Tab-separated table of C-alpha atoms in Angstrom:
chain	number	residue	atom	x	y	z
A	219	MET	CA	-14.484	43.821	-8.226
A	220	TYR	CA	-17.932	43.852	-6.600
A	221	VAL	CA	-20.600	41.155	-6.438
A	222	THR	CA	-24.193	42.295	-6.768
A	223	SER	CA	-27.447	40.439	-6.340
A	224	THR	CA	-31.120	41.273	-5.892
A	225	GLU	CA	-31.544	38.304	-3.539
A	226	LYS	CA	-30.981	39.161	0.131
A	227	GLU	CA	-30.201	35.517	0.915
A	228	THR	CA	-26.994	35.867	-1.080
A	229	PHE	CA	-25.497	38.045	1.655
A	230	ALA	CA	-27.128	36.339	4.651
A	231	ALA	CA	-23.876	34.619	5.673
A	232	ALA	CA	-20.470	36.275	5.904
A	233	PHE	CA	-17.825	35.129	3.426
A	234	ASP	CA	-15.506	32.521	4.965
A	235	VAL	CA	-12.001	32.718	3.492
A	236	SER	CA	-11.151	29.294	4.961
A	237	THR	CA	-13.433	27.685	2.363
A	238	VAL	CA	-11.134	28.781	-0.468
A	239	PRO	CA	-8.934	25.802	-1.533
A	240	VAL	CA	-5.228	26.259	-0.877
A	241	VAL	CA	-2.798	24.943	-3.489
A	242	THR	CA	0.737	24.125	-2.377
A	243	GLN	CA	3.760	24.889	-4.539
A	244	GLU	CA	4.310	21.163	-5.182
A	245	GLN	CA	0.702	20.743	-6.318
A	246	ALA	CA	1.039	23.765	-8.613
A	247	LEU	CA	4.182	22.299	-10.178
A	248	ALA	CA	2.438	18.965	-10.623
A	249	GLU	CA	-0.545	20.624	-12.317
A	250	GLU	CA	1.696	22.609	-14.650
A	251	ARG	CA	3.624	19.497	-15.641
A	252	THR	CA	0.387	17.587	-16.237
A	253	LYS	CA	-0.805	20.300	-18.644
A	254	LYS	CA	2.456	20.154	-20.567
A	255	LEU	CA	2.350	16.382	-20.853
A	256	THR	CA	-1.303	16.181	-21.874
A	257	THR	CA	-0.984	18.891	-24.543
A	258	ALA	CA	2.191	17.461	-26.059
A	259	THR	CA	2.092	15.110	-29.018
A	260	PRO	CA	2.193	11.551	-27.671
A	261	THR	CA	5.184	9.470	-28.743
A	262	LEU	CA	4.246	6.157	-27.157
A	263	LYS	CA	0.913	4.389	-27.141
A	264	ALA	CA	0.056	2.833	-23.803
A	265	PRO	CA	-0.669	-0.908	-23.832
A	266	SER	CA	-4.306	-1.929	-23.728
A	267	THR	CA	-3.656	-4.671	-21.190
A	268	GLY	CA	-1.302	-5.240	-18.308
A	269	PRO	CA	-0.906	-3.928	-14.772
A	270	PRO	CA	-2.477	-0.607	-13.764
A	271	LYS	CA	-0.366	2.404	-14.604
A	272	SER	CA	1.316	4.313	-11.797
A	273	LYS	CA	-0.227	7.530	-10.594
A	274	ALA	CA	2.051	10.394	-11.536
A	275	ASN	CA	2.453	14.032	-10.566
A	276	GLY	CA	1.383	13.808	-6.953
A	277	VAL	CA	-1.797	11.817	-7.557
A	278	ALA	CA	-0.297	8.743	-5.858
A	279	GLU	CA	0.477	10.817	-2.783
A	280	ALA	CA	-3.073	12.180	-2.663
A	281	ALA	CA	-4.529	8.681	-3.049
A	282	THR	CA	-2.384	7.351	-0.197
A	283	VAL	CA	-3.387	10.229	2.075
A	284	ALA	CA	-7.078	9.822	1.225
A	285	ALA	CA	-7.020	6.088	1.967
A	286	THR	CA	-5.238	6.693	5.267
A	287	GLN	CA	-7.795	9.315	6.298
A	288	LYS	CA	-10.623	6.902	5.522
A	289	TYR	CA	-9.136	4.174	7.693
A	290	ALA	CA	-8.270	6.673	10.439
A	291	GLU	CA	-11.938	7.551	10.866
A	292	GLU	CA	-12.830	3.871	11.222
A	293	LEU	CA	-9.995	3.083	13.640
A	294	MET	CA	-10.773	6.011	15.924
A	295	ARG	CA	-14.200	4.503	16.586
A	296	ILE	CA	-12.448	1.648	18.399
A	297	PRO	CA	-11.800	2.736	22.008
A	298	GLU	CA	-8.704	0.566	22.428
A	299	LEU	CA	-6.964	2.241	19.474
A	300	LYS	CA	-7.571	5.896	20.352
A	301	GLU	CA	-4.482	6.098	22.541
A	302	TYR	CA	-2.274	5.113	19.588
A	303	GLY	CA	-2.558	8.642	18.234
A	304	THR	CA	-2.514	9.700	14.596
A	305	LEU	CA	-2.598	7.057	11.888
A	306	LEU	CA	0.458	7.691	9.694
A	307	LYS	CA	-0.176	5.328	6.778
A	308	SER	CA	-2.414	2.471	5.690
A	309	SER	CA	-1.421	-0.067	3.062
A	310	VAL	CA	-3.545	-1.248	0.181
A	311	PRO	CA	-5.543	-4.411	0.974
A	312	VAL	CA	-3.520	-7.612	0.596
A	313	GLU	CA	-5.320	-10.829	-0.337
A	314	LEU	CA	-4.463	-13.708	1.985
A	315	THR	CA	-6.836	-16.233	0.386
A	316	GLU	CA	-8.410	-16.944	-2.964
A	317	SER	CA	-11.826	-15.380	-3.480
A	318	GLU	CA	-13.442	-18.827	-3.860
A	319	THR	CA	-12.368	-20.242	-0.481
A	320	GLU	CA	-14.783	-20.855	2.392
A	321	TYR	CA	-13.211	-18.028	4.380
A	322	VAL	CA	-12.098	-15.014	2.332
A	323	VAL	CA	-9.465	-12.886	4.063
A	324	THR	CA	-7.681	-9.654	3.149
A	325	ALA	CA	-5.335	-7.623	5.344
A	326	VAL	CA	-4.473	-3.940	5.692
A	327	LYS	CA	-1.362	-2.769	7.550
A	328	HIS	CA	-1.765	0.408	9.620
A	329	VAL	CA	1.339	2.282	10.793
A	330	PHE	CA	1.242	4.424	13.930
A	331	LYS	CA	4.066	6.251	15.681
A	332	GLU	CA	4.823	3.424	18.114
A	333	HIS	CA	2.513	0.663	16.907
A	334	ILE	CA	1.538	-1.522	13.965
A	335	VAL	CA	-2.089	-2.603	13.612
A	336	VAL	CA	-3.085	-5.352	11.191
A	337	GLN	CA	-6.700	-5.267	10.051
A	338	TYR	CA	-8.102	-8.587	8.831
A	339	ASP	CA	-11.273	-8.313	6.753
A	340	ILE	CA	-12.961	-11.712	6.849
A	341	LYS	CA	-16.007	-13.104	5.062
A	342	ASN	CA	-17.554	-16.453	5.904
A	343	THR	CA	-18.976	-17.983	2.710
A	344	LEU	CA	-20.179	-21.283	4.210
A	345	PRO	CA	-23.981	-21.634	3.966
A	346	ASP	CA	-26.041	-22.283	7.102
A	347	THR	CA	-22.997	-21.662	9.301
A	348	VAL	CA	-22.095	-18.894	11.704
A	349	LEU	CA	-18.649	-18.207	13.148
A	350	GLU	CA	-18.397	-16.800	16.663
A	351	ASP	CA	-15.516	-15.274	18.644
A	352	VAL	CA	-13.358	-14.927	15.535
A	353	THR	CA	-9.711	-14.017	16.176
A	354	VAL	CA	-6.436	-14.197	14.260
A	355	VAL	CA	-3.187	-15.539	15.670
A	356	ALA	CA	-0.621	-13.378	13.864
A	357	THR	CA	2.957	-14.393	14.629
A	358	PRO	CA	5.911	-12.248	13.459
A	359	SER	CA	8.874	-14.196	12.108
A	360	GLU	CA	11.222	-11.795	13.915
A	361	GLU	CA	10.715	-12.004	17.675
A	362	ASP	CA	12.681	-8.891	18.615
A	363	VAL	CA	10.932	-6.242	16.488
A	364	LEU	CA	7.247	-6.396	17.452
A	365	GLU	CA	5.293	-7.434	20.529
A	366	GLU	CA	1.579	-8.200	20.406
A	367	GLU	CA	-0.534	-5.989	22.662
A	368	PHE	CA	-4.123	-7.101	22.123
A	369	ILE	CA	-6.685	-8.468	19.654
A	370	VAL	CA	-10.063	-6.953	18.817
A	371	PRO	CA	-12.127	-9.990	17.742
A	372	ALA	CA	-15.136	-10.213	15.456
A	373	PRO	CA	-17.989	-11.420	17.696
A	374	LYS	CA	-19.986	-13.088	14.918
A	375	LEU	CA	-19.696	-13.809	11.186
A	376	ALA	CA	-22.892	-14.978	9.503
A	377	THR	CA	-22.869	-16.330	5.949
A	378	ASN	CA	-21.527	-13.748	3.473
A	379	GLU	CA	-21.495	-11.006	6.106
A	380	PRO	CA	-18.043	-9.404	6.432
A	381	GLY	CA	-16.354	-8.791	9.751
A	382	ILE	CA	-13.077	-7.324	10.976
A	383	VAL	CA	-10.418	-8.551	13.396
A	384	TYR	CA	-7.654	-6.210	14.565
A	385	VAL	CA	-4.304	-7.400	15.923
A	386	THR	CA	-2.052	-4.732	17.427
A	387	PHE	CA	1.701	-4.720	17.974
A	388	LYS	CA	4.132	-2.398	19.738
A	389	LYS	CA	7.455	-1.477	18.123
A	390	LEU	CA	10.179	-2.811	20.411
A	391	ALA	CA	12.957	-0.619	18.994
A	392	GLY	CA	11.153	2.683	19.486
A	393	GLU	CA	9.036	5.082	17.488
A	394	ASN	CA	11.688	5.816	14.839
A	395	SER	CA	12.258	2.155	13.997
A	396	VAL	CA	11.043	0.506	10.788
A	397	PRO	CA	10.378	-3.115	11.792
A	398	VAL	CA	10.363	-5.520	8.862
A	399	THR	CA	8.933	-8.992	9.318
A	400	SER	CA	6.548	-11.648	8.010
A	401	PHE	CA	3.372	-12.693	9.836
A	402	THR	CA	1.931	-16.187	9.806
A	403	ASN	CA	-1.842	-15.928	10.171
A	404	ILE	CA	-4.250	-18.474	11.630
A	405	LEU	CA	-7.974	-17.800	12.003
A	406	LYS	CA	-9.528	-19.223	15.176
A	407	PHE	CA	-13.259	-19.374	15.810
A	408	THR	CA	-16.222	-21.378	17.054
A	409	SER	CA	-18.285	-22.800	14.203
A	410	LYS	CA	-22.029	-23.324	14.688
A	411	GLU	CA	-24.637	-24.638	12.294
A	412	ILE	CA	-27.904	-22.786	11.765
A	413	ASP	CA	-31.030	-24.602	12.940
A	414	PRO	CA	-33.262	-24.707	9.814
A	415	THR	CA	-36.443	-24.597	11.895
A	416	THR	CA	-35.578	-21.527	13.968
A	417	GLY	CA	-32.973	-19.836	11.778
A	418	GLU	CA	-30.795	-19.408	14.865
A	419	PRO	CA	-27.344	-20.877	15.622
A	420	GLU	CA	-27.346	-24.110	17.566
A	421	ASP	CA	-26.305	-23.894	21.206
A	422	SER	CA	-23.282	-26.103	20.765
A	423	GLY	CA	-20.492	-25.701	18.236
A	424	TYR	CA	-16.896	-26.707	17.795
A	425	GLU	CA	-13.644	-24.795	17.851
A	426	ASP	CA	-11.811	-24.660	14.551
A	427	GLU	CA	-8.908	-22.881	12.885
A	428	TYR	CA	-7.912	-21.979	9.342
A	429	GLN	CA	-4.449	-20.910	8.183
A	430	VAL	CA	-4.158	-18.276	5.457
A	431	GLU	CA	-1.195	-16.853	3.543
A	432	ASP	CA	1.648	-15.030	5.269
A	433	LEU	CA	1.647	-11.229	5.363
A	434	GLU	CA	4.814	-9.224	4.715
A	435	LEU	CA	5.583	-6.001	6.584
A	436	THR	CA	8.219	-4.241	4.459
A	437	GLY	CA	10.126	-0.983	4.267
A	438	SER	CA	7.687	0.356	1.681
A	439	ASP	CA	4.928	0.270	4.308
A	440	TYR	CA	6.652	3.214	6.008
A	441	VAL	CA	7.018	5.323	2.849
A	442	ILE	CA	4.553	7.711	1.200
A	443	PRO	CA	4.998	8.610	-2.502
A	444	THR	CA	5.743	12.325	-2.790
A	445	PHE	CA	6.075	14.636	-5.792
A	446	ALA	CA	9.160	16.812	-6.293
A	447	GLY	CA	9.962	19.215	-9.111
A	448	SER	CA	13.590	18.128	-9.573
A	449	PHE	CA	14.911	14.643	-8.903
A	450	ASP	CA	18.556	15.740	-9.048
A	451	HIS	CA	17.894	18.312	-6.330
A	452	VAL	CA	16.249	15.895	-3.879
A	453	TRP	CA	18.784	13.179	-4.753
A	454	GLU	CA	21.717	15.391	-3.793
A	455	GLN	CA	20.018	16.757	-0.679
A	456	THR	CA	18.998	13.331	0.582
A	457	GLY	CA	22.475	11.959	-0.032
A	458	ALA	CA	24.088	14.801	1.871
A	459	ASN	CA	21.925	14.294	4.954
A	460	GLY	CA	21.476	10.533	5.199
A	461	GLU	CA	22.566	7.034	4.286
A	462	GLU	CA	22.837	5.175	0.983
A	463	GLU	CA	22.263	1.529	0.152
A	464	SER	CA	22.747	-0.223	-3.198
A	465	GLU	CA	21.951	-3.676	-4.488
A	466	THR	CA	21.831	-5.451	-7.827
A	467	LEU	CA	18.837	-7.726	-8.324
A	468	GLN	CA	17.943	-10.226	-11.015
A	469	LEU	CA	14.219	-10.023	-11.729
A	470	SER	CA	13.993	-13.305	-13.600
A	471	ASN	CA	10.184	-13.341	-13.607
A	472	MET	CA	10.092	-10.075	-15.543
A	473	LYS	CA	9.782	-10.437	-19.317
A	474	GLY	CA	10.611	-6.859	-20.202
A	475	ILE	CA	10.781	-3.238	-19.139
A	476	SER	CA	8.400	-1.062	-21.087
A	477	GLY	CA	5.173	-3.035	-21.093
A	478	LYS	CA	5.055	-3.234	-24.914
A	479	PRO	CA	4.207	-6.531	-26.631
A	480	PHE	CA	7.258	-8.775	-26.610
A	481	PRO	CA	8.480	-10.503	-29.804
A	482	SER	CA	6.359	-13.576	-30.401
A	483	GLN	CA	9.232	-16.067	-30.379
A	484	PHE	CA	9.690	-15.396	-26.645
A	485	CYS	CA	6.005	-15.555	-25.676
A	486	GLN	CA	4.016	-18.597	-24.618
A	487	ALA	CA	0.894	-17.079	-26.160
A	488	PRO	CA	2.093	-14.570	-28.781
A	489	SER	CA	-1.350	-13.257	-29.664
A	490	THR	CA	-2.342	-12.216	-26.158
A	491	LYS	CA	0.678	-12.158	-23.871
A	492	HIS	CA	2.281	-8.808	-23.054
A	493	ILE	CA	5.489	-8.074	-21.277
A	494	THR	CA	5.378	-7.941	-17.503
A	495	ASP	CA	6.069	-4.304	-16.831
A	496	ALA	CA	9.107	-4.177	-14.564
A	497	THR	CA	8.821	-0.415	-14.221
A	498	GLU	CA	5.289	-0.607	-12.851
A	499	GLN	CA	6.136	-3.504	-10.566
A	500	LEU	CA	9.061	-1.632	-9.023
A	501	ILE	CA	7.043	1.548	-8.470
A	502	SER	CA	4.297	-0.422	-6.757
A	503	ALA	CA	6.634	-2.534	-4.619
A	504	LEU	CA	8.640	0.449	-3.355
A	505	SER	CA	5.656	2.788	-2.784
A	506	LEU	CA	7.572	5.751	-4.204
A	507	GLN	CA	6.575	8.484	-6.661
A	508	PRO	CA	8.044	8.340	-10.191
A	509	LEU	CA	9.505	11.684	-11.230
A	510	GLU	CA	10.281	13.410	-14.524
A	511	GLY	CA	8.210	11.024	-16.625
A	512	THR	CA	10.391	8.013	-15.837
A	513	ASP	CA	7.325	5.869	-15.143
A	514	VAL	CA	7.077	5.533	-18.945
A	515	ALA	CA	9.893	3.437	-20.425
A	516	LEU	CA	10.598	4.316	-24.054
A	517	SER	CA	12.974	1.395	-24.542
A	518	ASN	CA	12.523	-2.290	-23.864
A	519	SER	CA	16.258	-2.874	-23.345
A	520	THR	CA	17.396	-0.200	-20.854
A	521	HIS	CA	15.695	2.295	-18.599
A	522	THR	CA	16.406	4.556	-15.619
A	523	LEU	CA	13.676	5.044	-13.038
A	524	LYS	CA	13.715	7.999	-10.634
A	525	LEU	CA	11.585	7.724	-7.502
A	526	PHE	CA	10.943	9.902	-4.468
A	527	GLY	CA	8.948	9.799	-1.266
A	528	LYS	CA	8.930	10.559	2.422
A	529	THR	CA	8.754	8.307	5.429
A	530	VAL	CA	5.741	8.456	7.719
A	531	SER	CA	7.819	10.687	10.000
A	532	GLY	CA	8.812	13.066	7.190
A	533	GLY	CA	12.317	11.931	6.212
A	534	ARG	CA	13.135	12.038	2.502
A	535	VAL	CA	13.713	8.876	0.466
A	536	ALA	CA	15.047	8.859	-3.102
A	537	ALA	CA	15.708	5.874	-5.340
A	538	LEU	CA	17.637	5.632	-8.599
A	539	ILE	CA	16.999	2.385	-10.478
A	540	LYS	CA	18.875	1.342	-13.612
A	541	MET	CA	17.421	-1.564	-15.577
A	542	ALA	CA	18.723	-3.690	-18.434
A	543	PHE	CA	16.720	-6.431	-20.131
A	544	SER	CA	17.990	-9.714	-21.571
A	545	SER	CA	15.787	-12.427	-23.048
A	546	LYS	CA	17.933	-15.030	-21.274
A	547	THR	CA	18.156	-13.593	-17.769
A	548	GLY	CA	15.225	-11.202	-17.532
A	549	VAL	CA	15.643	-7.729	-16.044
A	550	THR	CA	18.878	-6.898	-14.229
A	551	THR	CA	18.245	-4.036	-11.841
A	552	LYS	CA	20.700	-1.900	-9.911
A	553	ILE	CA	18.817	-0.009	-7.234
A	554	THR	CA	20.355	2.729	-5.117
A	555	VAL	CA	18.314	4.213	-2.287
A	556	ARG	CA	19.169	7.281	-0.257
A	557	ALA	CA	17.286	8.052	2.954
A	558	GLU	CA	17.645	10.665	5.663
A	559	GLU	CA	16.593	8.330	8.467
A	560	GLU	CA	18.679	5.442	9.741
A	561	GLY	CA	17.657	1.979	8.595
A	562	VAL	CA	15.179	3.153	5.969
A	563	ALA	CA	17.344	2.659	2.852
A	564	PRO	CA	18.072	-1.061	3.418
A	565	ALA	CA	14.472	-1.648	4.519
A	566	VAL	CA	13.128	-0.127	1.296
A	567	ILE	CA	15.453	-2.230	-0.866
A	568	ALA	CA	14.413	-5.326	1.084
A	569	SER	CA	10.843	-4.696	-0.122
A	570	LEU	CA	11.914	-6.271	-3.422
A	571	SER	CA	13.241	-9.488	-1.915
């Protein structure tokens, strides 16, 4: 086939084959499955309210990679962090305060090969007040897994102007370890009032601190949701090459499995209340990709969830979750996780505790 044109500008630049998008086999399988699902006759109407639906068919993986790339560009602008190397994964933002508090704080966990960096996004909402030399004292509950290296403070936070504090930690058990811990977080800063006549901060201020919610670093922070064409295939392969961990959990706060409206006699507000979707909660908590359409539960009494992903270093992780619902006890869940890398399976299960 030939391309013709009367405009000389059309052929001014040579064709660059590198600009042609490359589609992997996994992406092709995901696209094919999406077409089949979207052209089939629907058998279950999705609820109009409730938690956001999981991203299926490789979309979750792409979203995780895109978010990580965005943060990587920002982190590489900080000279102290360049030597940490490639950013492997960034978590979703975690709220550590209510949005109405005087200091609004969210946190993002960044995983590197040998380090963990916690990014604290802070907004000072107090009028006529500026915060200077803002830092965060982040203390891991486990002393033998992480060691603080340094803090990158926020020099100044004016009213309603966001700022960022970074706290960095080194993995004490080596690059292949998956440290799991909980951080207590205390903001420290110098508070100064704004002089109404000059609009500038007063010369003198006072040191203050503000404690926010704890931040959990879990096994799911080291896992990236990944699409696979056959769950049985990856389940068997992962089991043959790694370790397996199982646990039975009672999710008493869950009111059902499928996300459909629950019978009114069990609801506090029958006209508006919907079932807490255990399936969605588990997918989100474990940071794994649902396979073979198991993110949609067709029954509110029993369901099997099949999940897959890879660690930040490339090891496969597969989870098989069997759920049974009772109006008296909630959702009983038996979760079995297989992982190729040592310590990953129990760490992933611990994400639900």
